[in-house]
GROMACS .gro file of C-alpha atoms in nm:
model
  489
    1MET     CA    1  -3.354   0.375  -1.626
    2HIS     CA    2  -3.447   0.434  -1.332
    3TYR     CA    3  -3.425   0.709  -1.139
    4PHE     CA    4  -3.227   0.460  -0.928
    5TRP     CA    5  -2.900   0.441  -1.168
    6THR     CA    6  -2.857   0.780  -1.199
    7VAL     CA    7  -2.786   0.856  -0.803
    8PRO     CA    8  -2.373   0.817  -0.855
    9GLU     CA    9  -2.354   0.704  -0.459
   10LEU     CA   10  -2.593   0.435  -0.573
   11LEU     CA   11  -2.445   0.305  -0.899
   12ALA     CA   12  -2.097   0.362  -0.670
   13GLU     CA   13  -2.190   0.068  -0.371
   14VAL     CA   14  -2.355  -0.164  -0.644
   15LEU     CA   15  -2.089  -0.171  -0.868
   16ASP     CA   16  -1.809  -0.219  -0.535
   17TYR     CA   17  -1.968  -0.500  -0.513
   18LEU     CA   18  -1.869  -0.628  -0.897
   19GLY     CA   19  -1.612  -0.820  -1.076
   20ASP     CA   20  -1.326  -0.681  -1.329
   21ARG     CA   21  -1.556  -0.941  -1.603
   22ASP     CA   22  -1.916  -0.792  -1.455
   23ARG     CA   23  -1.807  -0.404  -1.450
   24ARG     CA   24  -1.657  -0.466  -1.805
   25VAL     CA   25  -2.057  -0.565  -1.896
   26MET     CA   26  -2.162  -0.261  -1.721
   27ALA     CA   27  -1.923   0.014  -1.877
   28GLN     CA   28  -2.067  -0.164  -2.200
   29ILE     CA   29  -2.426  -0.095  -2.116
   30CYS     CA   30  -2.471   0.263  -2.166
   31GLN     CA   31  -2.255   0.592  -2.101
   32THR     CA   32  -2.422   0.628  -1.741
   33PHE     CA   33  -2.255   0.315  -1.661
   34TRP     CA   34  -1.917   0.361  -1.870
   35LEU     CA   35  -1.740   0.618  -1.653
   36PRO     CA   36  -1.771   0.499  -1.284
   37ALA     CA   37  -1.774   0.142  -1.438
   38ALA     CA   38  -1.417   0.201  -1.599
   39ARG     CA   39  -1.265   0.430  -1.285
   40LEU     CA   40  -1.328   0.146  -1.077
   41SER     CA   41  -1.220  -0.099  -1.338
   42TRP     CA   42  -0.834   0.027  -1.425
   43ARG     CA   43  -0.851   0.173  -1.078
   44ASP     CA   44  -0.549  -0.114  -0.987
   45ILE     CA   45  -0.290  -0.285  -1.282
   46PRO     CA   46  -0.095  -0.590  -1.193
   47GLN     CA   47   0.085  -0.533  -1.523
   48PHE     CA   48   0.216  -0.228  -1.698
   49SER     CA   49   0.094  -0.473  -2.068
   50TYR     CA   50  -0.226  -0.392  -1.952
   51LEU     CA   51  -0.181  -0.052  -2.136
   52LEU     CA   52   0.030  -0.114  -2.357
   53ARG     CA   53  -0.273  -0.289  -2.502
   54LEU     CA   54  -0.452  -0.033  -2.519
   55PHE     CA   55  -0.280   0.073  -2.829
   56PRO     CA   56  -0.323  -0.008  -3.191
   57GLU     CA   57  -0.209  -0.372  -3.257
   58GLU     CA   58   0.006  -0.318  -3.522
   59ARG     CA   59   0.200  -0.142  -3.282
   60GLN     CA   60   0.245  -0.419  -3.047
   61ILE     CA   61   0.511  -0.724  -3.023
   62ILE     CA   62   0.402  -1.042  -2.747
   63TYR     CA   63   0.662  -1.225  -2.601
   64ARG     CA   64   0.557  -1.567  -2.415
   65VAL     CA   65   0.772  -1.694  -2.213
   66PRO     CA   66   0.740  -1.986  -2.020
   67GLY     CA   67   0.722  -1.910  -1.635
   68THR     CA   68   0.674  -1.622  -1.660
   69ALA     CA   69   0.445  -1.295  -1.714
   70GLU     CA   70   0.407  -1.217  -2.055
   71PHE     CA   71   0.477  -0.848  -2.162
   72VAL     CA   72   0.424  -0.625  -2.470
   73ALA     CA   73   0.675  -0.428  -2.679
   74LEU     CA   74   0.621  -0.128  -2.886
   75SER     CA   75   0.721  -0.096  -3.208
   76GLY     CA   76   0.797   0.234  -3.466
   77THR     CA   77   0.675   0.566  -3.426
   78LEU     CA   78   0.392   0.644  -3.222
   79ARG     CA   79   0.143   0.909  -3.365
   80THR     CA   80  -0.113   1.148  -3.143
   81ALA     CA   81  -0.399   0.995  -3.301
   82GLU     CA   82  -0.176   0.597  -3.148
   83TRP     CA   83  -0.224   0.784  -2.769
   84ARG     CA   84  -0.693   0.876  -2.772
   85ARG     CA   85  -0.696   0.567  -2.585
   86PHE     CA   86  -0.413   0.492  -2.321
   87ARG     CA   87  -0.453   0.879  -2.245
   88LEU     CA   88  -0.875   0.838  -2.233
   89PHE     CA   89  -0.764   0.556  -1.946
   90ALA     CA   90  -0.484   0.617  -1.794
   91PRO     CA   91  -0.601   0.870  -1.578
   92PHE     CA   92  -0.839   0.617  -1.456
   93VAL     CA   93  -0.531   0.379  -1.327
   94ARG     CA   94  -0.443   0.435  -0.912
   95THR     CA   95  -0.260   0.188  -0.860
   96LEU     CA   96   0.011  -0.008  -1.071
   97GLN     CA   97   0.299  -0.319  -1.080
   98ILE     CA   98   0.598  -0.331  -1.301
   99THR     CA   99   0.883  -0.523  -1.376
  100ILE     CA  100   1.175  -0.352  -1.467
  101ASP     CA  101   1.432  -0.587  -1.674
  102GLU     CA  102   1.603  -0.651  -2.002
  103ASN     CA  103   1.284  -0.768  -2.171
  104ASN     CA  104   1.094  -0.403  -2.115
  105TYR     CA  105   1.333  -0.133  -2.046
  106LYS     CA  106   1.359  -0.114  -2.442
  107THR     CA  107   0.988  -0.033  -2.421
  108LEU     CA  108   1.014   0.225  -2.057
  109LEU     CA  109   1.231   0.410  -2.281
  110ARG     CA  110   1.019   0.456  -2.598
  111LEU     CA  111   0.767   0.547  -2.365
  112HIS     CA  112   0.964   0.856  -2.231
  113ASN     CA  113   1.042   0.972  -2.518
  114TYR     CA  114   0.719   0.946  -2.730
  115SER     CA  115   0.543   1.133  -2.386
  116LYS     CA  116   0.750   1.464  -2.403
  117GLY     CA  117   0.761   1.580  -2.074
  118THR     CA  118   0.334   1.465  -2.025
  119VAL     CA  119   0.277   1.260  -1.694
  120LEU     CA  120   0.125   1.015  -1.821
  121LEU     CA  121  -0.093   0.853  -1.511
  122PRO     CA  122  -0.135   1.184  -1.381
  123ASN     CA  123  -0.343   1.042  -1.082
  124LEU     CA  124  -0.122   0.719  -1.033
  125ASP     CA  125  -0.069   0.708  -0.559
  126THR     CA  126   0.089   0.364  -0.573
  127ILE     CA  127   0.383   0.178  -0.757
  128THR     CA  128   0.553  -0.166  -0.720
  129LEU     CA  129   0.852  -0.148  -0.918
  130GLU     CA  130   1.050  -0.462  -0.902
  131VAL     CA  131   1.431  -0.445  -1.099
  132GLN     CA  132   1.590  -0.701  -1.182
  133PHE     CA  133   1.925  -0.677  -1.405
  134THR     CA  134   1.890  -0.407  -1.641
  135PRO     CA  135   2.175  -0.276  -1.896
  136LEU     CA  136   2.119   0.119  -1.853
  137LEU     CA  137   2.320   0.391  -1.827
  138LYS     CA  138   2.226   0.712  -1.588
  139GLN     CA  139   2.009   0.916  -1.761
  140GLU     CA  140   1.820   0.599  -1.889
  141SER     CA  141   1.750   0.523  -1.529
  142ALA     CA  142   1.652   0.863  -1.465
  143GLN     CA  143   1.477   0.857  -1.728
  144ILE     CA  144   1.206   0.497  -1.624
  145CYS     CA  145   1.215   0.703  -1.272
  146GLU     CA  146   1.041   1.014  -1.446
  147LEU     CA  147   0.874   0.790  -1.554
  148PHE     CA  148   0.663   0.673  -1.289
  149LEU     CA  149   0.799   0.763  -0.973
  150LEU     CA  150   0.543   1.044  -0.981
  151PRO     CA  151   0.479   1.432  -0.718
  152SER     CA  152   0.138   1.236  -0.685
  153ILE     CA  153   0.245   0.920  -0.575
  154LYS     CA  154   0.144   0.831  -0.226
  155MET     CA  155   0.322   0.467  -0.158
  156VAL     CA  156   0.639   0.313  -0.321
  157GLU     CA  157   0.733  -0.019  -0.303
  158TYR     CA  158   1.034  -0.112  -0.464
  159ARG     CA  159   1.232  -0.447  -0.469
  160HIS     CA  160   1.594  -0.560  -0.642
  161SER     CA  161   1.547  -0.920  -0.724
  162GLY     CA  162   1.847  -0.968  -1.000
  163PRO     CA  163   2.182  -1.001  -0.863
  164TYR     CA  164   2.455  -0.743  -0.791
  165TRP     CA  165   2.531  -0.513  -1.050
  166VAL     CA  166   2.685  -0.120  -1.113
  167ALA     CA  167   2.399  -0.083  -1.342
  168GLU     CA  168   2.135  -0.235  -1.121
  169GLU     CA  169   2.367   0.067  -0.825
  170GLN     CA  170   2.239   0.377  -1.136
  171MET     CA  171   1.887   0.240  -1.079
  172ILE     CA  172   1.903   0.266  -0.712
  173LEU     CA  173   2.055   0.600  -0.734
  174SER     CA  174   1.825   0.726  -0.968
  175VAL     CA  175   1.501   0.637  -0.737
  176PHE     CA  176   1.639   0.735  -0.463
  177ASP     CA  177   1.704   1.077  -0.664
  178ARG     CA  178   1.428   1.097  -0.779
  179LEU     CA  179   1.189   1.054  -0.456
  180GLN     CA  180   1.318   1.341  -0.336
  181ALA     CA  181   1.087   1.489  -0.595
  182ILE     CA  182   0.774   1.374  -0.452
  183PRO     CA  183   0.607   1.629  -0.227
  184HIS     CA  184   0.340   1.380  -0.036
  185LEU     CA  185   0.479   1.055  -0.018
  186GLU     CA  186   0.335   0.893   0.253
  187ASN     CA  187   0.443   0.508   0.226
  188LEU     CA  188   0.793   0.320   0.130
  189HIS     CA  189   0.909  -0.026   0.154
  190TRP     CA  190   1.215  -0.106  -0.005
  191SER     CA  191   1.396  -0.438  -0.019
  192GLY     CA  192   1.744  -0.490  -0.166
  193ARG     CA  193   2.072  -0.659  -0.162
  194ALA     CA  194   2.437  -0.497  -0.043
  195ILE     CA  195   2.441  -0.099  -0.205
  196SER     CA  196   2.731   0.095  -0.206
  197ASP     CA  197   2.772   0.364  -0.030
  198GLU     CA  198   2.696   0.624  -0.216
  199ALA     CA  199   2.317   0.428  -0.216
  200GLN     CA  200   2.343   0.496   0.092
  201ARG     CA  201   2.442   0.900   0.146
  202SER     CA  202   2.148   0.899  -0.125
  203LEU     CA  203   1.932   0.730   0.053
  204CYS     CA  204   1.999   0.971   0.418
  205LEU     CA  205   1.978   1.279   0.247
  206PHE     CA  206   1.551   1.118   0.085
  207LEU     CA  207   1.499   1.038   0.486
  208SER     CA  208   1.646   1.404   0.593
  209SER     CA  209   1.442   1.577   0.371
  210ALA     CA  210   1.076   1.318   0.397
  211PRO     CA  211   0.808   1.541   0.587
  212HIS     CA  212   0.485   1.366   0.525
  213LEU     CA  213   0.618   1.006   0.540
  214GLY     CA  214   0.494   0.756   0.786
  215SER     CA  215   0.657   0.423   0.691
  216ILE     CA  216   0.891   0.294   0.564
  217CYS     CA  217   1.086  -0.044   0.563
  218LEU     CA  218   1.414  -0.105   0.464
  219VAL     CA  219   1.540  -0.421   0.327
  220ALA     CA  220   1.938  -0.488   0.335
  221ASN     CA  221   2.218  -0.646   0.408
  222ASN     CA  222   2.435  -0.315   0.513
  223LEU     CA  223   2.218  -0.055   0.695
  224PRO     CA  224   2.443   0.208   0.819
  225TYR     CA  225   2.301   0.383   1.132
  226THR     CA  226   2.291   0.694   1.008
  227VAL     CA  227   1.983   0.552   0.855
  228LEU     CA  228   1.830   0.578   1.233
  229LEU     CA  229   1.968   0.884   1.266
  230SER     CA  230   1.807   1.091   0.946
  231ALA     CA  231   1.479   0.903   0.986
  232SER     CA  232   1.442   1.106   1.337
  233HIS     CA  233   1.401   1.447   1.141
  234ILE     CA  234   1.066   1.312   1.004
  235PRO     CA  235   0.825   1.409   1.194
  236THR     CA  236   0.469   1.226   1.109
  237LEU     CA  237   0.719   0.895   1.112
  238THR     CA  238   0.455   0.591   1.271
  239THR     CA  239   0.555   0.255   1.184
  240ALA     CA  240   0.928   0.164   1.139
  241SER     CA  241   1.058  -0.169   0.989
  242LEU     CA  242   1.438  -0.233   0.977
  243SER     CA  243   1.676  -0.524   0.882
  244ASN     CA  244   2.028  -0.573   0.887
  245LEU     CA  245   2.187  -0.329   1.005
  246GLN     CA  246   2.575  -0.306   1.064
  247ASP     CA  247   2.760  -0.442   1.300
  248ILE     CA  248   2.930  -0.199   1.491
  249ARG     CA  249   3.136  -0.245   1.841
  250SER     CA  250   3.016   0.117   2.010
  251VAL     CA  251   2.739   0.278   2.000
  252PRO     CA  252   2.677   0.641   1.809
  253PRO     CA  253   2.710   0.885   2.063
  254ALA     CA  254   2.408   1.061   1.935
  255HIS     CA  255   2.052   0.878   1.997
  256ALA     CA  256   1.770   0.913   1.709
  257VAL     CA  257   1.521   1.017   1.873
  258PHE     CA  258   1.169   0.903   1.715
  259ALA     CA  259   0.892   1.181   1.819
  260SER     CA  260   0.604   0.998   1.664
  261LEU     CA  261   0.677   0.634   1.614
  262THR     CA  262   0.438   0.395   1.794
  263ASP     CA  263   0.501   0.060   1.596
  264LEU     CA  264   0.912  -0.030   1.508
  265GLU     CA  265   1.025  -0.418   1.353
  266TYR     CA  266   1.349  -0.524   1.333
  267ALA     CA  267   1.515  -0.844   1.159
  268GLY     CA  268   1.950  -0.904   1.160
  269THR     CA  269   2.176  -1.023   1.451
  270ASN     CA  270   2.249  -0.938   1.866
  271ALA     CA  271   2.515  -0.677   1.802
  272GLY     CA  272   2.302  -0.495   1.522
  273LEU     CA  273   2.030  -0.487   1.755
  274HIS     CA  274   2.217  -0.415   2.073
  275GLY     CA  275   2.323  -0.109   1.834
  276SER     CA  276   2.012  -0.008   1.771
  277ILE     CA  277   1.756  -0.015   2.068
  278ARG     CA  278   2.085   0.178   2.212
  279THR     CA  279   2.062   0.438   1.912
  280ILE     CA  280   1.706   0.471   1.907
  281LYS     CA  281   1.478   0.678   2.167
  282ALA     CA  282   1.086   0.700   2.100
  283PRO     CA  283   0.885   0.796   2.342
  284ARG     CA  284   0.554   0.719   2.201
  285LEU     CA  285   0.682   0.347   2.064
  286ILE     CA  286   0.378   0.133   2.156
  287ARG     CA  287   0.450  -0.186   1.954
  288LEU     CA  288   0.811  -0.375   1.897
  289CYS     CA  289   0.893  -0.697   1.686
  290VAL     CA  290   1.267  -0.838   1.707
  291SER     CA  291   1.359  -1.113   1.478
  292MET     CA  292   1.699  -1.242   1.522
  293SER     CA  293   1.918  -1.411   1.303
  294ASN     CA  294   2.194  -1.593   1.506
  295PRO     CA  295   1.986  -1.581   1.844
  296SER     CA  296   2.354  -1.707   2.097
  297GLY     CA  297   2.421  -1.625   2.429
  298TYR     CA  298   2.761  -1.485   2.393
  299GLY     CA  299   2.790  -1.121   2.339
  300PRO     CA  300   2.585  -0.811   2.532
  301ASN     CA  301   2.257  -0.891   2.618
  302PRO     CA  302   2.048  -0.655   2.302
  303PHE     CA  303   1.723  -0.638   2.578
  304GLU     CA  304   1.953  -0.494   2.851
  305THR     CA  305   1.875  -0.149   2.739
  306LEU     CA  306   1.502  -0.182   2.704
  307LYS     CA  307   1.550  -0.113   3.165
  308ASP     CA  308   1.565   0.234   3.103
  309SER     CA  309   1.230   0.376   3.135
  310GLU     CA  310   1.301   0.625   2.911
  311ARG     CA  311   1.388   0.527   2.621
  312PHE     CA  312   1.050   0.305   2.527
  313PRO     CA  313   0.826   0.461   2.794
  314ALA     CA  314   0.528   0.318   2.630
  315LEU     CA  315   0.562  -0.011   2.505
  316VAL     CA  316   0.325  -0.265   2.576
  317ASP     CA  317   0.365  -0.490   2.306
  318LEU     CA  318   0.678  -0.723   2.253
  319ARG     CA  319   0.725  -0.985   1.988
  320VAL     CA  320   1.069  -1.199   1.997
  321LYS     CA  321   1.144  -1.462   1.757
  322ASN     CA  322   1.433  -1.675   1.797
  323PHE     CA  323   1.480  -1.543   2.149
  324HIS     CA  324   1.764  -1.697   2.336
  325ARG     CA  325   1.728  -1.866   2.691
  326GLY     CA  326   1.966  -1.591   2.862
  327HIS     CA  327   1.817  -1.314   2.748
  328LEU     CA  328   1.489  -1.359   2.919
  329GLU     CA  329   1.587  -1.176   3.273
  330ALA     CA  330   1.600  -0.822   3.134
  331ILE     CA  331   1.236  -0.899   2.955
  332PHE     CA  332   1.117  -0.965   3.354
  333SER     CA  333   1.141  -0.583   3.379
  334LEU     CA  334   0.920  -0.462   3.127
  335ARG     CA  335   0.608  -0.515   3.412
  336SER     CA  336   0.374  -0.281   3.224
  337LEU     CA  337   0.376  -0.501   2.896
  338ARG     CA  338  -0.003  -0.564   2.795
  339ILE     CA  339   0.065  -0.796   2.519
  340LEU     CA  340   0.396  -1.064   2.531
  341HIS     CA  341   0.530  -1.315   2.184
  342ILE     CA  342   0.775  -1.599   2.256
  343GLU     CA  343   0.934  -1.787   2.010
  344PRO     CA  344   1.276  -1.933   2.130
  345ALA     CA  345   1.526  -2.111   1.907
  346VAL     CA  346   1.526  -2.473   1.987
  347ASP     CA  347   1.486  -2.767   1.764
  348LEU     CA  348   1.224  -2.832   1.677
  349GLN     CA  349   1.241  -3.290   1.653
  350ARG     CA  350   1.033  -3.279   1.967
  351THR     CA  351   0.771  -3.124   2.189
  352ARG     CA  352   0.883  -2.905   2.462
  353TYR     CA  353   0.748  -2.737   2.768
  354TRP     CA  354   0.870  -2.453   3.016
  355PRO     CA  355   1.030  -2.467   3.305
  356VAL     CA  356   0.746  -2.411   3.597
  357ARG     CA  357   0.935  -2.119   3.732
  358ILE     CA  358   0.989  -2.001   3.477
  359ILE     CA  359   0.605  -2.035   3.428
  360ARG     CA  360   0.594  -1.829   3.833
  361LEU     CA  361   0.791  -1.578   3.689
  362PHE     CA  362   0.614  -1.531   3.383
  363ALA     CA  363   0.268  -1.465   3.591
  364ARG     CA  364   0.417  -1.252   3.840
  365SER     CA  365   0.666  -0.976   3.620
  366PHE     CA  366   0.357  -0.889   3.359
  367PRO     CA  367   0.070  -0.850   3.628
  368LYS     CA  368  -0.141  -0.596   3.350
  369LEU     CA  369  -0.071  -0.837   3.077
  370GLU     CA  370  -0.341  -0.921   2.798
  371ASP     CA  371  -0.218  -1.152   2.582
  372LEU     CA  372   0.083  -1.437   2.630
  373VAL     CA  373   0.130  -1.640   2.320
  374LEU     CA  374   0.489  -1.913   2.476
  375GLY     CA  375   0.612  -2.040   2.128
  376ASP     CA  376   0.824  -2.413   2.193
  377GLY     CA  377   0.979  -2.441   2.609
  378TYR     CA  378   1.332  -2.643   2.659
  379PRO     CA  379   1.380  -2.962   2.715
  380ASP     CA  380   1.399  -2.942   3.099
  381GLY     CA  381   1.042  -2.798   3.066
  382ASP     CA  382   0.849  -2.953   3.260
  383VAL     CA  383   0.437  -2.755   3.310
  384SER     CA  384   0.175  -2.920   3.330
  385LEU     CA  385  -0.220  -2.731   3.328
  386PRO     CA  386  -0.303  -2.679   3.622
  387ASP     CA  387   0.033  -2.493   3.682
  388LEU     CA  388  -0.145  -2.236   3.458
  389ALA     CA  389  -0.331  -2.193   3.727
  390TYR     CA  390  -0.069  -1.908   3.866
  391PHE     CA  391  -0.159  -1.628   3.654
  392ALA     CA  392  -0.555  -1.659   3.722
  393THR     CA  393  -0.360  -1.465   4.112
  394PHE     CA  394  -0.067  -1.250   3.875
  395CYS     CA  395  -0.300  -1.182   3.580
  396PRO     CA  396  -0.613  -1.069   3.643
  397GLN     CA  397  -0.646  -0.931   3.275
  398LEU     CA  398  -0.532  -1.240   3.060
  399ARG     CA  399  -0.734  -1.273   2.747
  400GLN     CA  400  -0.550  -1.507   2.572
  401LEU     CA  401  -0.255  -1.746   2.601
  402SER     CA  402  -0.109  -1.964   2.438
  403MET     CA  403   0.188  -2.217   2.462
  404SER     CA  404   0.158  -2.604   2.542
  405VAL     CA  405   0.183  -2.812   2.859
  406ASP     CA  406   0.164  -3.149   2.970
  407ALA     CA  407  -0.138  -3.218   3.019
  408ARG     CA  408  -0.142  -3.635   3.119
  409GLU     CA  409  -0.238  -3.744   3.468
  410MET     CA  410  -0.460  -3.537   3.502
  411HIS     CA  411  -0.712  -3.807   3.733
  412THR     CA  412  -0.484  -3.816   3.960
  413PHE     CA  413  -0.438  -3.457   4.066
  414SER     CA  414  -0.637  -3.304   4.393
  415GLY     CA  415  -0.534  -3.029   4.428
  416ASN     CA  416  -0.766  -2.681   4.408
  417LEU     CA  417  -0.760  -2.457   4.048
  418THR     CA  418  -0.762  -2.121   4.094
  419PRO     CA  419  -1.003  -2.051   3.799
  420HIS     CA  420  -0.948  -1.770   3.591
  421PRO     CA  421  -1.200  -1.421   3.555
  422THR     CA  422  -1.150  -1.316   3.249
  423LEU     CA  423  -0.928  -1.551   2.923
  424GLU     CA  424  -1.118  -1.666   2.732
  425MET     CA  425  -0.891  -1.784   2.460
  426VAL     CA  426  -0.671  -2.059   2.454
  427ASN     CA  427  -0.398  -2.263   2.273
  428LEU     CA  428  -0.252  -2.550   2.405
  429GLY     CA  429  -0.008  -2.573   2.091
  430GLN     CA  430   0.129  -2.917   2.075
  431SER     CA  431   0.010  -3.027   2.431
  432GLU     CA  432   0.005  -3.430   2.488
  433ALA     CA  433  -0.311  -3.558   2.656
  434ASP     CA  434  -0.350  -3.865   2.776
  435GLY     CA  435  -0.690  -4.127   2.800
  436HIS     CA  436  -0.863  -3.992   3.073
  437GLU     CA  437  -1.005  -3.715   2.847
  438ILE     CA  438  -1.279  -3.634   3.085
  439GLU     CA  439  -1.079  -3.512   3.414
  440ILE     CA  440  -0.849  -3.282   3.143
  441ALA     CA  441  -1.201  -3.128   3.027
  442GLU     CA  442  -1.299  -3.082   3.394
  443ALA     CA  443  -1.002  -2.889   3.479
  444ILE     CA  444  -0.991  -2.685   3.141
  445HIS     CA  445  -1.363  -2.612   3.237
  446ARG     CA  446  -1.209  -2.536   3.653
  447LEU     CA  447  -0.965  -2.316   3.519
  448TRP     CA  448  -1.120  -2.152   3.268
  449PRO     CA  449  -1.532  -2.107   3.281
  450ARG     CA  450  -1.545  -1.800   3.100
  451LEU     CA  451  -1.388  -1.990   2.749
  452GLN     CA  452  -1.520  -1.963   2.460
  453GLU     CA  453  -1.248  -2.111   2.270
  454CYS     CA  454  -0.975  -2.375   2.304
  455TYR     CA  455  -0.788  -2.557   2.031
  456THR     CA  456  -0.480  -2.764   1.981
  457ILE     CA  457  -0.212  -2.776   1.654
  458TRP     CA  458  -0.277  -3.119   1.621
  459GLU     CA  459  -0.421  -3.102   1.236
  460ASP     CA  460  -0.329  -3.515   1.143
  461PRO     CA  461  -0.620  -3.677   1.222
  462ARG     CA  462  -0.501  -3.984   1.170
  463TYR     CA  463  -0.241  -3.898   1.506
  464LEU     CA  464  -0.372  -4.012   1.803
  465GLN     CA  465  -0.304  -3.677   2.021
  466THR     CA  466  -0.581  -3.557   1.737
  467THR     CA  467  -0.853  -3.732   1.858
  468ARG     CA  468  -0.816  -3.711   2.193
  469TRP     CA  469  -0.790  -3.264   2.204
  470ALA     CA  470  -1.162  -3.306   1.959
  471ARG     CA  471  -1.321  -3.544   2.207
  472ILE     CA  472  -1.191  -3.283   2.520
  473ARG     CA  473  -1.310  -3.051   2.353
  474LYS     CA  474  -1.684  -3.182   2.325
  475ASP     CA  475  -1.632  -3.268   2.679
  476VAL     CA  476  -1.553  -2.883   2.800
  477LYS     CA  477  -1.867  -2.752   2.610
  478THR     CA  478  -2.046  -2.995   2.794
  479PHE     CA  479  -1.957  -2.910   3.099
  480GLN     CA  480  -2.042  -2.521   2.991
  481LYS     CA  481  -2.367  -2.660   2.883
  482MET     CA  482  -2.445  -2.805   3.214
  483GLN     CA  483  -2.357  -2.510   3.431
  484ALA     CA  484  -2.601  -2.288   3.201
  485LEU     CA  485  -2.850  -2.528   3.247
  486ASP     CA  486  -2.755  -2.532   3.651
  487GLY     CA  487  -2.762  -2.110   3.670
  488LYS     CA  488  -3.037  -2.113   3.460
  489SER     CA  489  -3.283  -2.363   3.781
   0.00000   0.00000   0.00000
């Protein structure tokens, strides 16, 4: 054997480039290759059935249900010698996905009884639990959680995809209770339907005692505002994603101050967002993403609170989906934004543009803007291609722009176009063009002399706009080549 293969670092580098099938072949060549190849092959396990296949075949009962992944059940009493292969490969497992349902929960309980308190997966650090209908008692739920939610875990993703039953409630309570015993949990992604008052208290208790948690994602139909107050006690929390907080008429008197939070995502109702923003204070928050489920102009404007400069003083990235037109005024006060994405809630039956007066407000309100994405506009929109010159005057740092404009009738335009000094990427969305491709390409080249990429979302090759914009992009590149030749000469 060449000396090259005896260097662990070089062998690991080669194995990283190979697929699972090639790694299994490498593991069978010699003893030197076996350990590093087996460690990589068993690192990520998409199904728990793979591990159950390590037990003797006479103990396995394989079920194949059409439309679902096969699952393995164990029968009989497992002797100590029959655990040998399982214990040989189990320490290599770092990531595991498992579904808990009425088909396999008995096997999991049997494994818990056979293990006799021994940790089955000692190096497991990432686990995904998908819980469906499971008729479990409280003690049985606790046993399954003890089997997989180990002290070594750093990331937990819990998905409750089944209907709401009392039996699932026992599982939810067991999961939250077990999470409190994981000392170094860094990432929690929990999604499900409505949870009971007892489960809400258990969730808040866990959040209040999770000193190392850096990221949380909570998706439920009735998250209480006490979750915000509990999560604010986590000193290392930098990323939070919350959905469907309860609507309240009055904001709690206490503020949830997140000292280290830099990234916040929220999805829910207008009233829920209004209460959340008025409750949270995050001096280091950089990115705020909001998705409205009922974009209505009625009621309080949830973005009015953003005018308070002391609430999110470091905010530079705002992304809003299903935005209502009546909320724009509050957004214009955030003059320090560098990234702004707005997707209004409009009917997509036809192409809609933004009004020119609002485009002027965007340009004048955000002098530090570097990335601007404006979704479909409104029925009274009239912005055209030359109107984008406002950004060259008021947004000198803008590098990326995405919005639809009316690029027709450019052959009749005789005004001046202010070139933008930094704009490099433009997405013109569903912009409409007429047969004067040369005039449109010349206007684009004059507006953005440093343009590197320009595209639209017209994709159907049978549609006239697709072929027109293809010719326009080709003409723009021709103008750029001519300018480069003139510069060299």
